[in-house]
Amino acid sequence: MSRDGGGLRTRVKTARGRTAQSTRWLERQLNDPYVRRARAEGYRSRAAYKLIELDERFALIRGAKRVVDLGIAPGGWSQVIKRRLPKAAVVGIDLLPVDPIDGVTIFQMDFMDDAAPAKLIEALGGAPDLVLSDMAANTVGHPQTDALRTMALVETALAFACDVLEPGGTFVSKVFAGGADSQLVAEMKRNFTTVKHAKPPSSRKGSVEWFVVAQGFKGRRDEPA
């Protein structure tokens, strides 16, 4: 490992057993200001700043009392919620193990499991007013396939949100470049007052991720107007 440019940038030498790709990833991590900031401020990942920046633009978090964090690992988004809303009830779910977070109930299970939605709401103690989804399917290297698999997760997360959200609630989800497809956006517009796409500054320029923000849930269709 070495530094160039007057000590401003860390360069990583390719080591035995480390591929060129992993070396580039490590170098990028070491030189990423959001990674350094996350370490300094006690966040588990740079992803925390994506939610912070989305909140600054859309005021997502203010006043939320019950929050669901889909795809919680490693926990940065829930950390942001608990720091800003210490009294909010927060539940999260992920296939990956997640270290405990004070005040957050975490399930290690597949969100696609039929039992998952009921477990989340039972642990939350009532209907959420904010559903967050940072879920993305494991990539297989084929862009169209990867996009389709992730969009299937977005559709499932949206269906869950529309089943459980309090009227006036908010749904936020990661999507791929180009945003949610037109059919999915139309479904969101039927259920929410406003639907917008955003790419927060902390999302890497080369990343294909965007976020869709749906606010002002109109209420479940089986509810009286």
PDB file of N, CA and C in Angstrom, residues 123-221:
ATOM      1  N   ALA A 123     -43.878  -7.541  15.317  1.00  0.00           N
ATOM      2  CA  ALA A 123     -42.766  -6.986  16.089  1.00  0.00           C
ATOM      3  C   ALA A 123     -42.854  -5.464  16.162  1.00  0.00           C
ATOM      4  N   LEU A 124     -43.400  -4.850  15.125  1.00  0.00           N
ATOM      5  CA  LEU A 124     -43.507  -3.392  15.078  1.00  0.00           C
ATOM      6  C   LEU A 124     -44.592  -2.880  16.013  1.00  0.00           C
ATOM      7  N   GLY A 125     -45.610  -3.697  16.225  1.00  0.00           N
ATOM      8  CA  GLY A 125     -46.676  -3.317  17.134  1.00  0.00           C
ATOM      9  C   GLY A 125     -47.743  -2.431  16.517  1.00  0.00           C
ATOM     10  N   GLY A 126     -47.804  -2.401  15.187  1.00  0.00           N
ATOM     11  CA  GLY A 126     -48.812  -1.592  14.515  1.00  0.00           C
ATOM     12  C   GLY A 126     -48.381  -1.275  13.098  1.00  0.00           C
ATOM     13  N   ALA A 127     -49.216  -0.541  12.390  1.00  0.00           N
ATOM     14  CA  ALA A 127     -48.924  -0.211  10.994  1.00  0.00           C
ATOM     15  C   ALA A 127     -47.783   0.795  10.908  1.00  0.00           C
ATOM     16  N   PRO A 128     -46.830   0.586   9.996  1.00  0.00           N
ATOM     17  CA  PRO A 128     -45.731   1.544   9.835  1.00  0.00           C
ATOM     18  C   PRO A 128     -46.179   2.783   9.078  1.00  0.00           C
ATOM     19  N   ASP A 129     -45.456   3.881   9.298  1.00  0.00           N
ATOM     20  CA  ASP A 129     -45.667   5.068   8.479  1.00  0.00           C
ATOM     21  C   ASP A 129     -44.497   5.306   7.531  1.00  0.00           C
ATOM     22  N   LEU A 130     -43.489   4.431   7.602  1.00  0.00           N
ATOM     23  CA  LEU A 130     -42.341   4.518   6.688  1.00  0.00           C
ATOM     24  C   LEU A 130     -41.830   3.114   6.403  1.00  0.00           C
ATOM     25  N   VAL A 131     -41.812   2.747   5.126  1.00  0.00           N
ATOM     26  CA  VAL A 131     -41.237   1.468   4.693  1.00  0.00           C
ATOM     27  C   VAL A 131     -40.058   1.779   3.780  1.00  0.00           C
ATOM     28  N   LEU A 132     -38.878   1.309   4.187  1.00  0.00           N
ATOM     29  CA  LEU A 132     -37.647   1.512   3.435  1.00  0.00           C
ATOM     30  C   LEU A 132     -37.184   0.193   2.849  1.00  0.00           C
ATOM     31  N   SER A 133     -36.722   0.205   1.610  1.00  0.00           N
ATOM     32  CA  SER A 133     -36.186  -1.012   0.998  1.00  0.00           C
ATOM     33  C   SER A 133     -34.879  -0.706   0.285  1.00  0.00           C
ATOM     34  N   ASP A 134     -33.809  -1.268   0.819  1.00  0.00           N
ATOM     35  CA  ASP A 134     -32.501  -1.177   0.162  1.00  0.00           C
ATOM     36  C   ASP A 134     -32.150  -2.545  -0.425  1.00  0.00           C
ATOM     37  N   MET A 135     -33.176  -3.356  -0.673  1.00  0.00           N
ATOM     38  CA  MET A 135     -32.950  -4.703  -1.187  1.00  0.00           C
ATOM     39  C   MET A 135     -32.497  -4.670  -2.643  1.00  0.00           C
ATOM     40  N   ALA A 136     -31.611  -5.597  -2.973  1.00  0.00           N
ATOM     41  CA  ALA A 136     -31.207  -5.800  -4.358  1.00  0.00           C
ATOM     42  C   ALA A 136     -30.853  -7.269  -4.512  1.00  0.00           C
ATOM     43  N   ALA A 137     -31.221  -7.851  -5.631  1.00  0.00           N
ATOM     44  CA  ALA A 137     -30.922  -9.260  -5.865  1.00  0.00           C
ATOM     45  C   ALA A 137     -29.427  -9.449  -6.094  1.00  0.00           C
ATOM     46  N   ASN A 138     -28.916 -10.605  -5.714  1.00  0.00           N
ATOM     47  CA  ASN A 138     -27.528 -10.928  -6.029  1.00  0.00           C
ATOM     48  C   ASN A 138     -27.343 -10.909  -7.542  1.00  0.00           C
ATOM     49  N   THR A 139     -26.312 -10.221  -8.007  1.00  0.00           N
ATOM     50  CA  THR A 139     -26.106 -10.076  -9.443  1.00  0.00           C
ATOM     51  C   THR A 139     -25.509 -11.349 -10.039  1.00  0.00           C
ATOM     52  N   VAL A 140     -25.878 -11.595 -11.299  1.00  0.00           N
ATOM     53  CA  VAL A 140     -25.333 -12.747 -12.019  1.00  0.00           C
ATOM     54  C   VAL A 140     -24.463 -12.287 -13.177  1.00  0.00           C
ATOM     55  N   GLY A 141     -24.320 -10.969 -13.337  1.00  0.00           N
ATOM     56  CA  GLY A 141     -23.455 -10.452 -14.388  1.00  0.00           C
ATOM     57  C   GLY A 141     -24.145 -10.155 -15.698  1.00  0.00           C
ATOM     58  N   HIS A 142     -25.445 -10.465 -15.767  1.00  0.00           N
ATOM     59  CA  HIS A 142     -26.217 -10.167 -16.974  1.00  0.00           C
ATOM     60  C   HIS A 142     -27.143  -9.002 -16.638  1.00  0.00           C
ATOM     61  N   PRO A 143     -26.875  -7.802 -17.169  1.00  0.00           N
ATOM     62  CA  PRO A 143     -27.597  -6.601 -16.735  1.00  0.00           C
ATOM     63  C   PRO A 143     -29.115  -6.725 -16.768  1.00  0.00           C
ATOM     64  N   GLN A 144     -29.668  -7.283 -17.851  1.00  0.00           N
ATOM     65  CA  GLN A 144     -31.121  -7.381 -17.942  1.00  0.00           C
ATOM     66  C   GLN A 144     -31.684  -8.318 -16.890  1.00  0.00           C
ATOM     67  N   THR A 145     -31.018  -9.447 -16.676  1.00  0.00           N
ATOM     68  CA  THR A 145     -31.462 -10.396 -15.656  1.00  0.00           C
ATOM     69  C   THR A 145     -31.366  -9.784 -14.272  1.00  0.00           C
ATOM     70  N   ASP A 146     -30.244  -9.111 -13.994  1.00  0.00           N
ATOM     71  CA  ASP A 146     -30.058  -8.476 -12.696  1.00  0.00           C
ATOM     72  C   ASP A 146     -31.144  -7.439 -12.441  1.00  0.00           C
ATOM     73  N   ALA A 147     -31.461  -6.652 -13.467  1.00  0.00           N
ATOM     74  CA  ALA A 147     -32.493  -5.626 -13.316  1.00  0.00           C
ATOM     75  C   ALA A 147     -33.854  -6.249 -13.047  1.00  0.00           C
ATOM     76  N   LEU A 148     -34.188  -7.309 -13.759  1.00  0.00           N
ATOM     77  CA  LEU A 148     -35.474  -7.971 -13.574  1.00  0.00           C
ATOM     78  C   LEU A 148     -35.603  -8.563 -12.175  1.00  0.00           C
ATOM     79  N   ARG A 149     -34.528  -9.162 -11.683  1.00  0.00           N
ATOM     80  CA  ARG A 149     -34.573  -9.779 -10.358  1.00  0.00           C
ATOM     81  C   ARG A 149     -34.732  -8.729  -9.262  1.00  0.00           C
ATOM     82  N   THR A 150     -34.045  -7.604  -9.423  1.00  0.00           N
ATOM     83  CA  THR A 150     -34.185  -6.545  -8.440  1.00  0.00           C
ATOM     84  C   THR A 150     -35.560  -5.905  -8.517  1.00  0.00           C
ATOM     85  N   MET A 151     -36.080  -5.719  -9.732  1.00  0.00           N
ATOM     86  CA  MET A 151     -37.410  -5.127  -9.854  1.00  0.00           C
ATOM     87  C   MET A 151     -38.475  -6.022  -9.245  1.00  0.00           C
ATOM     88  N   ALA A 152     -38.272  -7.336  -9.272  1.00  0.00           N
ATOM     89  CA  ALA A 152     -39.216  -8.244  -8.620  1.00  0.00           C
ATOM     90  C   ALA A 152     -39.242  -7.983  -7.112  1.00  0.00           C
ATOM     91  N   LEU A 153     -38.074  -7.683  -6.537  1.00  0.00           N
ATOM     92  CA  LEU A 153     -38.027  -7.342  -5.113  1.00  0.00           C
ATOM     93  C   LEU A 153     -38.734  -6.010  -4.842  1.00  0.00           C
ATOM     94  N   VAL A 154     -38.540  -5.048  -5.755  1.00  0.00           N
ATOM     95  CA  VAL A 154     -39.206  -3.752  -5.595  1.00  0.00           C
ATOM     96  C   VAL A 154     -40.724  -3.931  -5.627  1.00  0.00           C
ATOM     97  N   GLU A 155     -41.207  -4.747  -6.570  1.00  0.00           N
ATOM     98  CA  GLU A 155     -42.648  -4.994  -6.675  1.00  0.00           C
ATOM     99  C   GLU A 155     -43.189  -5.627  -5.405  1.00  0.00           C
ATOM    100  N   THR A 156     -42.436  -6.585  -4.848  1.00  0.00           N
ATOM    101  CA  THR A 156     -42.876  -7.248  -3.621  1.00  0.00           C
ATOM    102  C   THR A 156     -42.872  -6.280  -2.448  1.00  0.00           C
ATOM    103  N   ALA A 157     -41.834  -5.439  -2.376  1.00  0.00           N
ATOM    104  CA  ALA A 157     -41.758  -4.446  -1.302  1.00  0.00           C
ATOM    105  C   ALA A 157     -42.904  -3.445  -1.419  1.00  0.00           C
ATOM    106  N   LEU A 158     -43.238  -3.039  -2.642  1.00  0.00           N
ATOM    107  CA  LEU A 158     -44.345  -2.104  -2.843  1.00  0.00           C
ATOM    108  C   LEU A 158     -45.671  -2.732  -2.422  1.00  0.00           C
ATOM    109  N   ALA A 159     -45.886  -3.987  -2.807  1.00  0.00           N
ATOM    110  CA  ALA A 159     -47.125  -4.671  -2.422  1.00  0.00           C
ATOM    111  C   ALA A 159     -47.237  -4.740  -0.906  1.00  0.00           C
ATOM    112  N   PHE A 160     -46.131  -5.029  -0.243  1.00  0.00           N
ATOM    113  CA  PHE A 160     -46.107  -5.063   1.228  1.00  0.00           C
ATOM    114  C   PHE A 160     -46.461  -3.693   1.797  1.00  0.00           C
ATOM    115  N   ALA A 161     -45.820  -2.645   1.256  1.00  0.00           N
ATOM    116  CA  ALA A 161     -46.067  -1.289   1.744  1.00  0.00           C
ATOM    117  C   ALA A 161     -47.540  -0.906   1.596  1.00  0.00           C
ATOM    118  N   CYS A 162     -48.123  -1.248   0.455  1.00  0.00           N
ATOM    119  CA  CYS A 162     -49.524  -0.903   0.210  1.00  0.00           C
ATOM    120  C   CYS A 162     -50.475  -1.698   1.096  1.00  0.00           C
ATOM    121  N   ASP A 163     -50.020  -2.841   1.595  1.00  0.00           N
ATOM    122  CA  ASP A 163     -50.839  -3.650   2.498  1.00  0.00           C
ATOM    123  C   ASP A 163     -50.795  -3.143   3.938  1.00  0.00           C
ATOM    124  N   VAL A 164     -49.661  -2.511   4.322  1.00  0.00           N
ATOM    125  CA  VAL A 164     -49.464  -2.258   5.753  1.00  0.00           C
ATOM    126  C   VAL A 164     -49.327  -0.791   6.138  1.00  0.00           C
ATOM    127  N   LEU A 165     -49.003   0.094   5.207  1.00  0.00           N
ATOM    128  CA  LEU A 165     -48.732   1.485   5.565  1.00  0.00           C
ATOM    129  C   LEU A 165     -49.949   2.207   6.153  1.00  0.00           C
ATOM    130  N   GLU A 166     -49.662   3.132   7.048  1.00  0.00           N
ATOM    131  CA  GLU A 166     -50.672   4.061   7.527  1.00  0.00           C
ATOM    132  C   GLU A 166     -50.986   5.056   6.408  1.00  0.00           C
ATOM    133  N   PRO A 167     -52.220   5.526   6.307  1.00  0.00           N
ATOM    134  CA  PRO A 167     -52.512   6.597   5.345  1.00  0.00           C
ATOM    135  C   PRO A 167     -51.568   7.779   5.552  1.00  0.00           C
ATOM    136  N   GLY A 168     -51.063   8.317   4.462  1.00  0.00           N
ATOM    137  CA  GLY A 168     -50.093   9.397   4.529  1.00  0.00           C
ATOM    138  C   GLY A 168     -48.659   8.921   4.607  1.00  0.00           C
ATOM    139  N   GLY A 169     -48.456   7.594   4.689  1.00  0.00           N
ATOM    140  CA  GLY A 169     -47.123   7.034   4.854  1.00  0.00           C
ATOM    141  C   GLY A 169     -46.253   7.126   3.609  1.00  0.00           C
ATOM    142  N   THR A 170     -44.999   6.710   3.780  1.00  0.00           N
ATOM    143  CA  THR A 170     -43.974   6.847   2.737  1.00  0.00           C
ATOM    144  C   THR A 170     -43.313   5.511   2.441  1.00  0.00           C
ATOM    145  N   PHE A 171     -43.026   5.291   1.155  1.00  0.00           N
ATOM    146  CA  PHE A 171     -42.307   4.102   0.697  1.00  0.00           C
ATOM    147  C   PHE A 171     -41.088   4.562  -0.091  1.00  0.00           C
ATOM    148  N   VAL A 172     -39.913   4.027   0.267  1.00  0.00           N
ATOM    149  CA  VAL A 172     -38.660   4.351  -0.425  1.00  0.00           C
ATOM    150  C   VAL A 172     -37.995   3.047  -0.828  1.00  0.00           C
ATOM    151  N   SER A 173     -37.575   2.956  -2.081  1.00  0.00           N
ATOM    152  CA  SER A 173     -36.956   1.716  -2.545  1.00  0.00           C
ATOM    153  C   SER A 173     -35.819   1.978  -3.513  1.00  0.00           C
ATOM    154  N   LYS A 174     -34.792   1.148  -3.395  1.00  0.00           N
ATOM    155  CA  LYS A 174     -33.721   1.152  -4.393  1.00  0.00           C
ATOM    156  C   LYS A 174     -34.244   0.551  -5.692  1.00  0.00           C
ATOM    157  N   VAL A 175     -33.875   1.164  -6.809  1.00  0.00           N
ATOM    158  CA  VAL A 175     -34.192   0.618  -8.126  1.00  0.00           C
ATOM    159  C   VAL A 175     -32.932   0.717  -8.977  1.00  0.00           C
ATOM    160  N   PHE A 176     -32.965   0.127 -10.165  1.00  0.00           N
ATOM    161  CA  PHE A 176     -31.815   0.211 -11.055  1.00  0.00           C
ATOM    162  C   PHE A 176     -31.904   1.442 -11.937  1.00  0.00           C
ATOM    163  N   ALA A 177     -30.800   1.733 -12.628  1.00  0.00           N
ATOM    164  CA  ALA A 177     -30.745   2.884 -13.539  1.00  0.00           C
ATOM    165  C   ALA A 177     -31.954   2.876 -14.466  1.00  0.00           C
ATOM    166  N   GLY A 178     -32.517   4.070 -14.676  1.00  0.00           N
ATOM    167  CA  GLY A 178     -33.735   4.168 -15.455  1.00  0.00           C
ATOM    168  C   GLY A 178     -34.957   4.205 -14.560  1.00  0.00           C
ATOM    169  N   GLY A 179     -34.742   3.864 -13.269  1.00  0.00           N
ATOM    170  CA  GLY A 179     -35.843   3.926 -12.311  1.00  0.00           C
ATOM    171  C   GLY A 179     -36.806   2.771 -12.456  1.00  0.00           C
ATOM    172  N   ALA A 180     -37.884   2.867 -11.723  1.00  0.00           N
ATOM    173  CA  ALA A 180     -38.920   1.840 -11.788  1.00  0.00           C
ATOM    174  C   ALA A 180     -39.583   1.879 -13.159  1.00  0.00           C
ATOM    175  N   ASP A 181     -40.017   0.716 -13.656  1.00  0.00           N
ATOM    176  CA  ASP A 181     -40.648   0.697 -14.980  1.00  0.00           C
ATOM    177  C   ASP A 181     -42.007   1.386 -14.925  1.00  0.00           C
ATOM    178  N   SER A 182     -42.530   1.706 -16.095  1.00  0.00           N
ATOM    179  CA  SER A 182     -43.736   2.537 -16.178  1.00  0.00           C
ATOM    180  C   SER A 182     -44.932   1.903 -15.474  1.00  0.00           C
ATOM    181  N   GLN A 183     -45.055   0.582 -15.570  1.00  0.00           N
ATOM    182  CA  GLN A 183     -46.183  -0.090 -14.926  1.00  0.00           C
ATOM    183  C   GLN A 183     -46.094   0.029 -13.410  1.00  0.00           C
ATOM    184  N   LEU A 184     -44.877  -0.106 -12.883  1.00  0.00           N
ATOM    185  CA  LEU A 184     -44.683  -0.005 -11.445  1.00  0.00           C
ATOM    186  C   LEU A 184     -44.908   1.429 -10.968  1.00  0.00           C
ATOM    187  N   VAL A 185     -44.425   2.397 -11.740  1.00  0.00           N
ATOM    188  CA  VAL A 185     -44.651   3.805 -11.387  1.00  0.00           C
ATOM    189  C   VAL A 185     -46.149   4.117 -11.384  1.00  0.00           C
ATOM    190  N   ALA A 186     -46.867   3.578 -12.363  1.00  0.00           N
ATOM    191  CA  ALA A 186     -48.315   3.802 -12.424  1.00  0.00           C
ATOM    192  C   ALA A 186     -48.996   3.234 -11.180  1.00  0.00           C
ATOM    193  N   GLU A 187     -48.544   2.078 -10.734  1.00  0.00           N
ATOM    194  CA  GLU A 187     -49.110   1.476  -9.521  1.00  0.00           C
ATOM    195  C   GLU A 187     -48.823   2.349  -8.306  1.00  0.00           C
ATOM    196  N   MET A 188     -47.617   2.896  -8.247  1.00  0.00           N
ATOM    197  CA  MET A 188     -47.280   3.786  -7.133  1.00  0.00           C
ATOM    198  C   MET A 188     -48.151   5.033  -7.160  1.00  0.00           C
ATOM    199  N   LYS A 189     -48.358   5.599  -8.349  1.00  0.00           N
ATOM    200  CA  LYS A 189     -49.152   6.823  -8.458  1.00  0.00           C
ATOM    201  C   LYS A 189     -50.612   6.583  -8.091  1.00  0.00           C
ATOM    202  N   ARG A 190     -51.080   5.350  -8.274  1.00  0.00           N
ATOM    203  CA  ARG A 190     -52.446   5.027  -7.850  1.00  0.00           C
ATOM    204  C   ARG A 190     -52.569   5.007  -6.326  1.00  0.00           C
ATOM    205  N   ASN A 191     -51.447   4.714  -5.682  1.00  0.00           N
ATOM    206  CA  ASN A 191     -51.482   4.519  -4.235  1.00  0.00           C
ATOM    207  C   ASN A 191     -50.857   5.652  -3.422  1.00  0.00           C
ATOM    208  N   PHE A 192     -50.095   6.525  -4.076  1.00  0.00           N
ATOM    209  CA  PHE A 192     -49.402   7.597  -3.354  1.00  0.00           C
ATOM    210  C   PHE A 192     -49.646   8.942  -4.038  1.00  0.00           C
ATOM    211  N   THR A 193     -49.596   9.997  -3.255  1.00  0.00           N
ATOM    212  CA  THR A 193     -49.841  11.344  -3.783  1.00  0.00           C
ATOM    213  C   THR A 193     -48.717  11.802  -4.700  1.00  0.00           C
ATOM    214  N   THR A 194     -47.450  11.533  -4.307  1.00  0.00           N
ATOM    215  CA  THR A 194     -46.305  11.928  -5.131  1.00  0.00           C
ATOM    216  C   THR A 194     -45.339  10.765  -5.290  1.00  0.00           C
ATOM    217  N   VAL A 195     -44.762  10.650  -6.477  1.00  0.00           N
ATOM    218  CA  VAL A 195     -43.768   9.613  -6.768  1.00  0.00           C
ATOM    219  C   VAL A 195     -42.613  10.267  -7.529  1.00  0.00           C
ATOM    220  N   LYS A 196     -41.405  10.172  -6.965  1.00  0.00           N
ATOM    221  CA  LYS A 196     -40.244  10.791  -7.600  1.00  0.00           C
ATOM    222  C   LYS A 196     -39.042   9.847  -7.554  1.00  0.00           C
ATOM    223  N   HIS A 197     -38.143  10.026  -8.542  1.00  0.00           N
ATOM    224  CA  HIS A 197     -36.883   9.294  -8.556  1.00  0.00           C
ATOM    225  C   HIS A 197     -35.764  10.228  -8.116  1.00  0.00           C
ATOM    226  N   ALA A 198     -34.750   9.664  -7.472  1.00  0.00           N
ATOM    227  CA  ALA A 198     -33.627  10.478  -7.020  1.00  0.00           C
ATOM    228  C   ALA A 198     -32.363   9.635  -6.968  1.00  0.00           C
ATOM    229  N   LYS A 199     -31.235  10.291  -7.207  1.00  0.00           N
ATOM    230  CA  LYS A 199     -29.926   9.666  -7.027  1.00  0.00           C
ATOM    231  C   LYS A 199     -29.140  10.545  -6.066  1.00  0.00           C
ATOM    232  N   PRO A 200     -29.057  10.163  -4.798  1.00  0.00           N
ATOM    233  CA  PRO A 200     -28.379  11.009  -3.817  1.00  0.00           C
ATOM    234  C   PRO A 200     -26.897  11.176  -4.150  1.00  0.00           C
ATOM    235  N   PRO A 201     -26.282  12.278  -3.755  1.00  0.00           N
ATOM    236  CA  PRO A 201     -24.873  12.522  -4.075  1.00  0.00           C
ATOM    237  C   PRO A 201     -23.933  11.421  -3.605  1.00  0.00           C
ATOM    238  N   SER A 202     -24.261  10.748  -2.507  1.00  0.00           N
ATOM    239  CA  SER A 202     -23.384   9.702  -1.985  1.00  0.00           C
ATOM    240  C   SER A 202     -23.463   8.409  -2.779  1.00  0.00           C
ATOM    241  N   SER A 203     -24.422   8.293  -3.691  1.00  0.00           N
ATOM    242  CA  SER A 203     -24.478   7.128  -4.572  1.00  0.00           C
ATOM    243  C   SER A 203     -23.398   7.302  -5.631  1.00  0.00           C
ATOM    244  N   ARG A 204     -22.522   6.330  -5.742  1.00  0.00           N
ATOM    245  CA  ARG A 204     -21.381   6.478  -6.646  1.00  0.00           C
ATOM    246  C   ARG A 204     -21.828   6.760  -8.077  1.00  0.00           C
ATOM    247  N   LYS A 205     -21.094   7.631  -8.740  1.00  0.00           N
ATOM    248  CA  LYS A 205     -21.460   8.043 -10.096  1.00  0.00           C
ATOM    249  C   LYS A 205     -21.564   6.850 -11.043  1.00  0.00           C
ATOM    250  N   GLY A 206     -20.701   5.877 -10.868  1.00  0.00           N
ATOM    251  CA  GLY A 206     -20.714   4.721 -11.748  1.00  0.00           C
ATOM    252  C   GLY A 206     -21.742   3.680 -11.376  1.00  0.00           C
ATOM    253  N   SER A 207     -22.454   3.892 -10.259  1.00  0.00           N
ATOM    254  CA  SER A 207     -23.439   2.920  -9.806  1.00  0.00           C
ATOM    255  C   SER A 207     -24.715   3.033 -10.616  1.00  0.00           C
ATOM    256  N   VAL A 208     -25.386   1.889 -10.814  1.00  0.00           N
ATOM    257  CA  VAL A 208     -26.649   1.877 -11.561  1.00  0.00           C
ATOM    258  C   VAL A 208     -27.847   2.118 -10.641  1.00  0.00           C
ATOM    259  N   GLU A 209     -27.597   2.300  -9.346  1.00  0.00           N
ATOM    260  CA  GLU A 209     -28.721   2.438  -8.423  1.00  0.00           C
ATOM    261  C   GLU A 209     -29.335   3.836  -8.454  1.00  0.00           C
ATOM    262  N   TRP A 210     -30.646   3.877  -8.334  1.00  0.00           N
ATOM    263  CA  TRP A 210     -31.434   5.067  -8.084  1.00  0.00           C
ATOM    264  C   TRP A 210     -32.387   4.712  -6.964  1.00  0.00           C
ATOM    265  N   PHE A 211     -33.163   5.682  -6.509  1.00  0.00           N
ATOM    266  CA  PHE A 211     -34.167   5.413  -5.491  1.00  0.00           C
ATOM    267  C   PHE A 211     -35.484   6.024  -5.933  1.00  0.00           C
ATOM    268  N   VAL A 212     -36.567   5.317  -5.642  1.00  0.00           N
ATOM    269  CA  VAL A 212     -37.894   5.851  -5.903  1.00  0.00           C
ATOM    270  C   VAL A 212     -38.507   6.206  -4.553  1.00  0.00           C
ATOM    271  N   VAL A 213     -39.098   7.390  -4.487  1.00  0.00           N
ATOM    272  CA  VAL A 213     -39.672   7.908  -3.245  1.00  0.00           C
ATOM    273  C   VAL A 213     -41.158   8.167  -3.480  1.00  0.00           C
ATOM    274  N   ALA A 214     -41.999   7.401  -2.800  1.00  0.00           N
ATOM    275  CA  ALA A 214     -43.451   7.530  -2.930  1.00  0.00           C
ATOM    276  C   ALA A 214     -43.999   8.026  -1.594  1.00  0.00           C
ATOM    277  N   GLN A 215     -44.631   9.196  -1.608  1.00  0.00           N
ATOM    278  CA  GLN A 215     -45.099   9.810  -0.372  1.00  0.00           C
ATOM    279  C   GLN A 215     -46.603  10.073  -0.427  1.00  0.00           C
ATOM    280  N   GLY A 216     -47.206  10.104   0.754  1.00  0.00           N
ATOM    281  CA  GLY A 216     -48.635  10.383   0.838  1.00  0.00           C
ATOM    282  C   GLY A 216     -49.491   9.188   0.469  1.00  0.00           C
ATOM    283  N   PHE A 217     -49.280   8.072   1.189  1.00  0.00           N
ATOM    284  CA  PHE A 217     -50.065   6.865   0.902  1.00  0.00           C
ATOM    285  C   PHE A 217     -51.557   7.165   1.047  1.00  0.00           C
ATOM    286  N   LYS A 218     -52.329   6.750   0.053  1.00  0.00           N
ATOM    287  CA  LYS A 218     -53.748   7.104   0.002  1.00  0.00           C
ATOM    288  C   LYS A 218     -54.643   6.190   0.833  1.00  0.00           C
ATOM    289  N   GLY A 219     -54.066   5.116   1.337  1.00  0.00           N
ATOM    290  CA  GLY A 219     -54.857   4.191   2.155  1.00  0.00           C
ATOM    291  C   GLY A 219     -55.194   2.947   1.369  1.00  0.00           C
ATOM    292  N   ARG A 220     -55.339   1.843   2.083  1.00  0.00           N
ATOM    293  CA  ARG A 220     -55.651   0.577   1.434  1.00  0.00           C
ATOM    294  C   ARG A 220     -57.017   0.647   0.776  1.00  0.00           C
ATOM    295  N   ARG A 221     -57.132  -0.003  -0.352  1.00  0.00           N
ATOM    296  CA  ARG A 221     -58.358   0.114  -1.156  1.00  0.00           C
ATOM    297  C   ARG A 221     -59.579  -0.511  -0.496  1.00  0.00           C
TER     298      ARG A 221
END
